[in-house]
Each structure stands twice: as structure tokens, then as C-alpha cells.
CSV table of C-alpha atoms in Angstrom, one decimal:
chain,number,residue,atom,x,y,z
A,1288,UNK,CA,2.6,4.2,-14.7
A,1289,UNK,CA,3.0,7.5,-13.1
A,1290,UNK,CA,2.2,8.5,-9.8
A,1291,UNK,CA,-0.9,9.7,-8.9
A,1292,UNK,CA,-0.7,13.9,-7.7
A,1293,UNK,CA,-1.1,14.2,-4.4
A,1294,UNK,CA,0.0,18.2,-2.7
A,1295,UNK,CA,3.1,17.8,-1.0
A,1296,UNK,CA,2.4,19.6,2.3
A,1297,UNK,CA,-1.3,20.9,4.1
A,1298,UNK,CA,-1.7,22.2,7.1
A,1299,UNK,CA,-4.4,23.2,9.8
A,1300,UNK,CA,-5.1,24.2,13.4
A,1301,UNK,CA,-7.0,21.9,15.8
A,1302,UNK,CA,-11.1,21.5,14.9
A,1303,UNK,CA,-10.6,22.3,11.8
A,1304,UNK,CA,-11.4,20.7,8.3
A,1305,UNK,CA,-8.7,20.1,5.6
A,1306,UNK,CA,-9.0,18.1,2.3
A,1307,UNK,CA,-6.1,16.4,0.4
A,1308,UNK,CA,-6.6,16.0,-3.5
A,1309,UNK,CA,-5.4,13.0,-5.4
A,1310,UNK,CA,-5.2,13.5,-9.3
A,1311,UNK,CA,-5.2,10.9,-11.5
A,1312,UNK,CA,-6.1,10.2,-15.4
A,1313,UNK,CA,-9.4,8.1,-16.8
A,1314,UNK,CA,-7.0,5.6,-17.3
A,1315,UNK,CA,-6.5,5.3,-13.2
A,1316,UNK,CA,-8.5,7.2,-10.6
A,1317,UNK,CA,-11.3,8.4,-13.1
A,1318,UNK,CA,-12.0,5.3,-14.7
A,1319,UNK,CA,-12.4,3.1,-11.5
A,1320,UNK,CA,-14.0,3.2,-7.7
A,1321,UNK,CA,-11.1,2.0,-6.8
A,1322,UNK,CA,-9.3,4.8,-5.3
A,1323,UNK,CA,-8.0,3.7,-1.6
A,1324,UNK,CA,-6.7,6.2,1.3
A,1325,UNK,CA,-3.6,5.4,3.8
A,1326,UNK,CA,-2.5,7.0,6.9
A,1327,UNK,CA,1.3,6.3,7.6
A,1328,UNK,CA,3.2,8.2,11.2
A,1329,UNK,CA,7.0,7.9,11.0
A,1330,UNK,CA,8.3,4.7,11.0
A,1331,UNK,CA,5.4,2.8,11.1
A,1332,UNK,CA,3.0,0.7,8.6
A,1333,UNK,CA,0.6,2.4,6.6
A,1334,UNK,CA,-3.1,2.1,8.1
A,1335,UNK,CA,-5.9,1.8,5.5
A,1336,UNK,CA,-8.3,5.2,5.8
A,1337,UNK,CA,-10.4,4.6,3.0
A,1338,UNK,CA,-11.3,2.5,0.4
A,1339,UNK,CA,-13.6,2.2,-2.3
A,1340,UNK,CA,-13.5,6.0,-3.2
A,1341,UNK,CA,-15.6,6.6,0.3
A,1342,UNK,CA,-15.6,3.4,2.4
A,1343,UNK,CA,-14.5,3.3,6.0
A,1344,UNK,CA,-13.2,0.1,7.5
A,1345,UNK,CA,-14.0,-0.7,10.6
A,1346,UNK,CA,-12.5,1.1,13.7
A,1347,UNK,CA,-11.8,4.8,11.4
A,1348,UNK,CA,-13.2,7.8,12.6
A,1349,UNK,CA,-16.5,9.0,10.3
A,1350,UNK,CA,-14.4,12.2,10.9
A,1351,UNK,CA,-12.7,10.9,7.8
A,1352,UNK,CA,-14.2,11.0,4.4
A,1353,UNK,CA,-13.6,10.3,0.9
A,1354,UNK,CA,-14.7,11.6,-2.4
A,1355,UNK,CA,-14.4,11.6,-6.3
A,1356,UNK,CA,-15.4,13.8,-9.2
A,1357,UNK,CA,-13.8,13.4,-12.6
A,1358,UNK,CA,-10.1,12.6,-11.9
A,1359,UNK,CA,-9.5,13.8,-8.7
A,1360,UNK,CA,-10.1,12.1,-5.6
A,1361,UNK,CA,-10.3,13.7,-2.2
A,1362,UNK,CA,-9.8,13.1,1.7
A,1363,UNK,CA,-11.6,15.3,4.3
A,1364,UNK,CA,-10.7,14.9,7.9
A,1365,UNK,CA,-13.0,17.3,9.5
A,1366,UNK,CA,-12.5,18.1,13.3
A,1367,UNK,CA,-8.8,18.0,13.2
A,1368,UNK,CA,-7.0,16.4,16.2
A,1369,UNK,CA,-3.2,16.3,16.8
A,1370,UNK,CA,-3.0,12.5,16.0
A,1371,UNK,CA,-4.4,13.2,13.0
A,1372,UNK,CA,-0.4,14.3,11.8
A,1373,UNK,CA,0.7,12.3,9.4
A,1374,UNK,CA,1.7,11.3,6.1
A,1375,UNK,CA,-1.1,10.1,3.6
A,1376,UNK,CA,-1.1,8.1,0.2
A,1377,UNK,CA,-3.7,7.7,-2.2
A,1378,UNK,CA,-4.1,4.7,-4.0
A,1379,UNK,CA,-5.6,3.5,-7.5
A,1380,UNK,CA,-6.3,0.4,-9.4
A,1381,UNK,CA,-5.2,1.2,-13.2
A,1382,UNK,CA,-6.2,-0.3,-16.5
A,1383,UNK,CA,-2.8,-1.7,-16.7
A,1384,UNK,CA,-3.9,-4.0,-14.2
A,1385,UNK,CA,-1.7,-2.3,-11.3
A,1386,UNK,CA,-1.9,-0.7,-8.2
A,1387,UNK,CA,-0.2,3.1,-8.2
A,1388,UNK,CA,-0.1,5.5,-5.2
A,1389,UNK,CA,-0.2,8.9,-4.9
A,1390,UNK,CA,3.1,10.7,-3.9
A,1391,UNK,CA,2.1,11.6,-0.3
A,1392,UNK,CA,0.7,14.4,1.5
A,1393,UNK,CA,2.4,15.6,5.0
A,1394,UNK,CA,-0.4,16.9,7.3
A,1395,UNK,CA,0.7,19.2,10.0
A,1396,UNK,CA,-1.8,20.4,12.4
A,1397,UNK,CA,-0.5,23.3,13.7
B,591,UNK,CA,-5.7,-11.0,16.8
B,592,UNK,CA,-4.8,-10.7,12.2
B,593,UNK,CA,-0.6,-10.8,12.1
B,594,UNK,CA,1.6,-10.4,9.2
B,595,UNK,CA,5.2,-10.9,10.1
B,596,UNK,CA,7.8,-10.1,7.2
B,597,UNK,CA,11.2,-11.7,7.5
B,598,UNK,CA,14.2,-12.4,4.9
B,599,UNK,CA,15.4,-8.7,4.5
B,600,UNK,CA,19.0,-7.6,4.4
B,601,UNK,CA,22.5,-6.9,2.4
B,602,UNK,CA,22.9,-8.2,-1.0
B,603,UNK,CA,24.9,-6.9,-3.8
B,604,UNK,CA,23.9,-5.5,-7.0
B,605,UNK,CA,22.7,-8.7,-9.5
B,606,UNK,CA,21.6,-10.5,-6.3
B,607,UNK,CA,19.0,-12.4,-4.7
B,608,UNK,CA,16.6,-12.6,-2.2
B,609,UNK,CA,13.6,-14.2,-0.8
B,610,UNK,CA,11.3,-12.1,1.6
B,611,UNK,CA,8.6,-14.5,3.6
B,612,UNK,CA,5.4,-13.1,5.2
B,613,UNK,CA,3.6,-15.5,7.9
B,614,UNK,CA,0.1,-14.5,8.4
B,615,UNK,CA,-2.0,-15.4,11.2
B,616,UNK,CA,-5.4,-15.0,12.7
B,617,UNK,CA,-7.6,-15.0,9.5
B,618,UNK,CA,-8.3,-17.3,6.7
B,619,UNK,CA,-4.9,-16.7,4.6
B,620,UNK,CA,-6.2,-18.8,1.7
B,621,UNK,CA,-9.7,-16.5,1.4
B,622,UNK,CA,-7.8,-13.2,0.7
B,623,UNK,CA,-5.7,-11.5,-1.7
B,624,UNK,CA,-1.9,-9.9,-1.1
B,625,UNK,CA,0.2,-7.5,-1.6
B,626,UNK,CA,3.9,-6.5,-1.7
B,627,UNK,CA,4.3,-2.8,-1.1
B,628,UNK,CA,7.6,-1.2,-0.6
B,629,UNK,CA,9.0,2.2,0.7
B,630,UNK,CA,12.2,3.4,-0.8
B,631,UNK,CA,14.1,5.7,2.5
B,632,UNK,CA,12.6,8.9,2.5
B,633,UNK,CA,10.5,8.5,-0.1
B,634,UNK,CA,6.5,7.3,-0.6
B,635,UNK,CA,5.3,3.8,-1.1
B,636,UNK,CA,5.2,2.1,-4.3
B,637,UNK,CA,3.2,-1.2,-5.0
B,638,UNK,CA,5.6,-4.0,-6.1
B,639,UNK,CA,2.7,-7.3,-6.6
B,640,UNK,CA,-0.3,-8.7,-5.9
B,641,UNK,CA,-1.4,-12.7,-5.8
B,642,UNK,CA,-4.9,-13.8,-5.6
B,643,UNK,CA,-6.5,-16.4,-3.0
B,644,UNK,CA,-5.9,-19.1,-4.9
B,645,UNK,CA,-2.7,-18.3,-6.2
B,646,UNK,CA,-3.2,-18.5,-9.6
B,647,UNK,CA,-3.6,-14.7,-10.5
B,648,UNK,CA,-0.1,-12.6,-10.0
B,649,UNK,CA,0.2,-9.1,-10.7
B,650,UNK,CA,3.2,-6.6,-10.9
B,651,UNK,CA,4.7,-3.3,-11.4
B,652,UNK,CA,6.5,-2.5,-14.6
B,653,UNK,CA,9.5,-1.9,-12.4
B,654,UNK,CA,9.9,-5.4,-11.0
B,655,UNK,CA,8.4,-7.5,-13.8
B,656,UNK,CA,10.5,-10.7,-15.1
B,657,UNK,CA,12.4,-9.9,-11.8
B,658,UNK,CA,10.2,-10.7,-9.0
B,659,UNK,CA,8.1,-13.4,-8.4
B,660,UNK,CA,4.8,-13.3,-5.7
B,661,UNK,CA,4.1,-16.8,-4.5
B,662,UNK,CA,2.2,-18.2,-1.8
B,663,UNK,CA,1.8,-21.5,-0.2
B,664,UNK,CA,-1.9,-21.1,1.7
B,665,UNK,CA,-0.9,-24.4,3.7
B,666,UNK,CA,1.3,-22.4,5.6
B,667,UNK,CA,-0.6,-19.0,5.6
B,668,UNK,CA,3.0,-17.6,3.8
B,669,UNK,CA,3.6,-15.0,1.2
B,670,UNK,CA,6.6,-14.9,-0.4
B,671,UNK,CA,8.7,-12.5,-2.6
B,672,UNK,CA,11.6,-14.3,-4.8
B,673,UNK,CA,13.9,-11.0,-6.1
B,674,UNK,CA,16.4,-11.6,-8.4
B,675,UNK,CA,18.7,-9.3,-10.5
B,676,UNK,CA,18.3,-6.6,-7.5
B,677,UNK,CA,19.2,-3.0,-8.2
B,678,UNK,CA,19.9,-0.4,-6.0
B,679,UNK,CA,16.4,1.3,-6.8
B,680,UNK,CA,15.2,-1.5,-5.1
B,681,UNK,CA,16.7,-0.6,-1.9
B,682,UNK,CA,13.6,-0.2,0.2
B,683,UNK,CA,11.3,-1.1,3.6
B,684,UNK,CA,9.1,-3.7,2.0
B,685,UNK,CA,5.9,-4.3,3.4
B,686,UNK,CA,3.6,-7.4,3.3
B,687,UNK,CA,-0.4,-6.7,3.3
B,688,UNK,CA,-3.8,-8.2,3.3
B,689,UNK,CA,-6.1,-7.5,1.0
B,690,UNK,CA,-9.7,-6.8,2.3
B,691,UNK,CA,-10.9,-9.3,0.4
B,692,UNK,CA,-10.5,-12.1,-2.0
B,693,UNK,CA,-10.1,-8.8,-4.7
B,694,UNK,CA,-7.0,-7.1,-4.5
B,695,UNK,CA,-8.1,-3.5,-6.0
B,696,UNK,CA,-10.0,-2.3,-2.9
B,697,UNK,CA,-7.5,-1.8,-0.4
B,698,UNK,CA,-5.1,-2.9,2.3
B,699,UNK,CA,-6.3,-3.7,5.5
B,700,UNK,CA,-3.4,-5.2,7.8
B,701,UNK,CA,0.3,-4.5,7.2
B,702,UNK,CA,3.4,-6.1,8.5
B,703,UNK,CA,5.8,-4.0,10.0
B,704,UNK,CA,8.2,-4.1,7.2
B,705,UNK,CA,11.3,-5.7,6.6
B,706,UNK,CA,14.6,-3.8,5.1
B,707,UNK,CA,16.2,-4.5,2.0
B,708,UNK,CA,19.5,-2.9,0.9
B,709,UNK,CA,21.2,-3.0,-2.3
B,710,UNK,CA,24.5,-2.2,-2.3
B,711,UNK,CA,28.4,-2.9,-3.0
């Protein structure tokens, strides 16, 4: 199973809005709501972002969103904050009956 | 307060063994799903397995299949990770996680803060 595309790098300034793509097949992200979004700072444990495609758990900030269309999932975090830095994975159920993440996006806010 | 506390991580040689162990506390272990995820150094995280509730329904990536084994005992509120025949590709952080429910497809909730396997001669 191949990982899903993810950009390597995106950047913005405080305020701002940025969105990080996550492209699949039909076979993973298009074919399921299953698409999940994690947060991860260096050297610690993921945090779960989103789930469900658009789902917040508990305790996220609504200033983080999540979206599909075909094959390609998406993350907005709209009013960018300096914690907001970070690494983030996407994450799909397949119809292999597996789990496969996304190869990680670096956010710098600048 | 929902704990997962990963131990069993270290040196082992190519061909080896090793059991990781993940005690959970502060929820219902037996209700929910889990997950093995690991994170390779400087690189992104890969899903390794998955075990239902119950138990009885184990999942796993092509790369660790016939290899690994999930297994929990919910009397206990442990996960556990049998690896045999390691590689060094399985050098890695690996991380235990909860499900947020008793499916394992929608997402990780709580994570353990990892514990490090290494692979090497």
C-alpha cells in the first residue's frame, strides 16, 4: 500500500489560513470517510486533529477543519498561531483492510 | 486521567525478537480498538496493526505480516506486540494508541509516548 501524498513543506504568517492536501486513490481516501488528521511537534506523540474526513474530537480548535472531494482530502487551519507549527499526517482506512498515512506536511508559520 | 504506557523497547540483533507491552489506564480497555503505529528516525509514521475489543479481529501491514503478532489481554488493560524475525527497517519509535472507539478506522485518540526499537549488529 503506498503512501498517501501529502506536500512536503507549507508555510504562512500569523492569522492566516493554510490548507494541506492529502491524495489518495478510490481504493483509499476516495472510497472511504475514513480519512483521519494528526498533529505531531518534535519529539512528541501524534495528537488526533481530525477524524472522519471533518470530525473534531473534543478539546481541538474549530480553527481546524477537514474536507474531501474525490481523492483528495484536505486540512484548513484558519487563523494561524505559532503553536500551530508542526508536522501533520493524514490517515486512511484502505480496502486492503489497512491503515496508511500520508507522508507528512511540515508547517512553518513564519 | 486515559494513559498508555509503552515498555519492552531496545537492542536486538538482526533475526531477533521482541515483545513491546502497552498498559492502558483510565478508560474501559476492553470497549475500544488499538493500534500499533511506529516512526522510523526521521521519517513519518507508518501503521504496523490493529486488534479489536474483543480480541478476535487483528489487522496488519503487508510489511510486518507473518512477523508480528497484536495481542491483548483486556484483564489487564495490556496491548502487546510479539516481533520476531526483526529487520533493520524495523528500527523505529513505536507508538501504542487507542482507538476512538470499538472501530479501529476512525482514528487515534490517545498515544503513548513511544518506546524505541533498534535493529542492529
Amino acid at each position: 500500500q503506498s503512501a498517501l501524498t501529502q506536500p512536503a513543506s507549507v508555510s504562512g504568517s500569523p492569522g492566516q489560513s493554510i490548507t494541506i492536501s492529502c491524495t489518495g486513490t478510490s481504493s483509499d481516501v476516495g472510497g472511504y470517510n475514513y480519512v483521519s488528521w494528526y498533529q505531531q511537534h518534535p519529539g512528541k506523540a501524534p495528537k488526533l486533529m481530525i477524524y472522519d474526513v471533518s470530525n473534531r474530537p473534543s478539546g481541538v480548535s474549530n480553527r481546524f477543519s477537514g474536507s474531501k472531494s474525490g481523492n483528495t482530502a484536505s486540512l484548513t487551519i484558519s487563523g494561524l498561531q505559532a503553536e500551530d507549527e508542526a508536522d501533520y499526517y493524514c490517515s486512511s482506512y484502505t480496502s486492503s483492510s489497512s491503515l496508511v498515512f500520508g507522508g507528512g506536511t511540515k508547517l512553518t508559520v513564519l | 486521567e486515559v494513559l498508555l504506557l509503552e515498555s519492552g523497547g531496545g537492542l536486538v540483533q538482526p533475526g531477533g525478537s521482541l515483545r513491546l507491552s502497552c498498559a492502558a489506564s483510565g478508560f474501559t480497555f476492553s470497549s475500544y480498538a488499538m493500534s500499533w503505529v511506529r516512526q522510523a528516525p526521521g521519517k513519518g509514521l507508518e501503521w504496523v496493526s490493529a486488534i479489536s475489543g474483543s480480541g478476535g479481529s487483528t489487522y496488519y501491514a503487508d510489511s510486518v505480516k507473518g512477523r508480528f503478532t497484536i495481542s491483548r489481554d483486556n484483564s489487564k488493560s495490556t496491548l502487546y506486540l510479539q516481533m520476531n524475525s526483526l529487520r533493520a527497517e524495523d528500527t523505529a519509535v513505536y507508538y501504542c494508541a487507542k482507538c476512538r472507539s470499538s472501530s479501529w478506522l476512525r482514528g487515534m485518540d490517545v498515544w503513548g509516548q513511544g518506546t524505541t526499537v533498534t535493529v542492529s549488529s
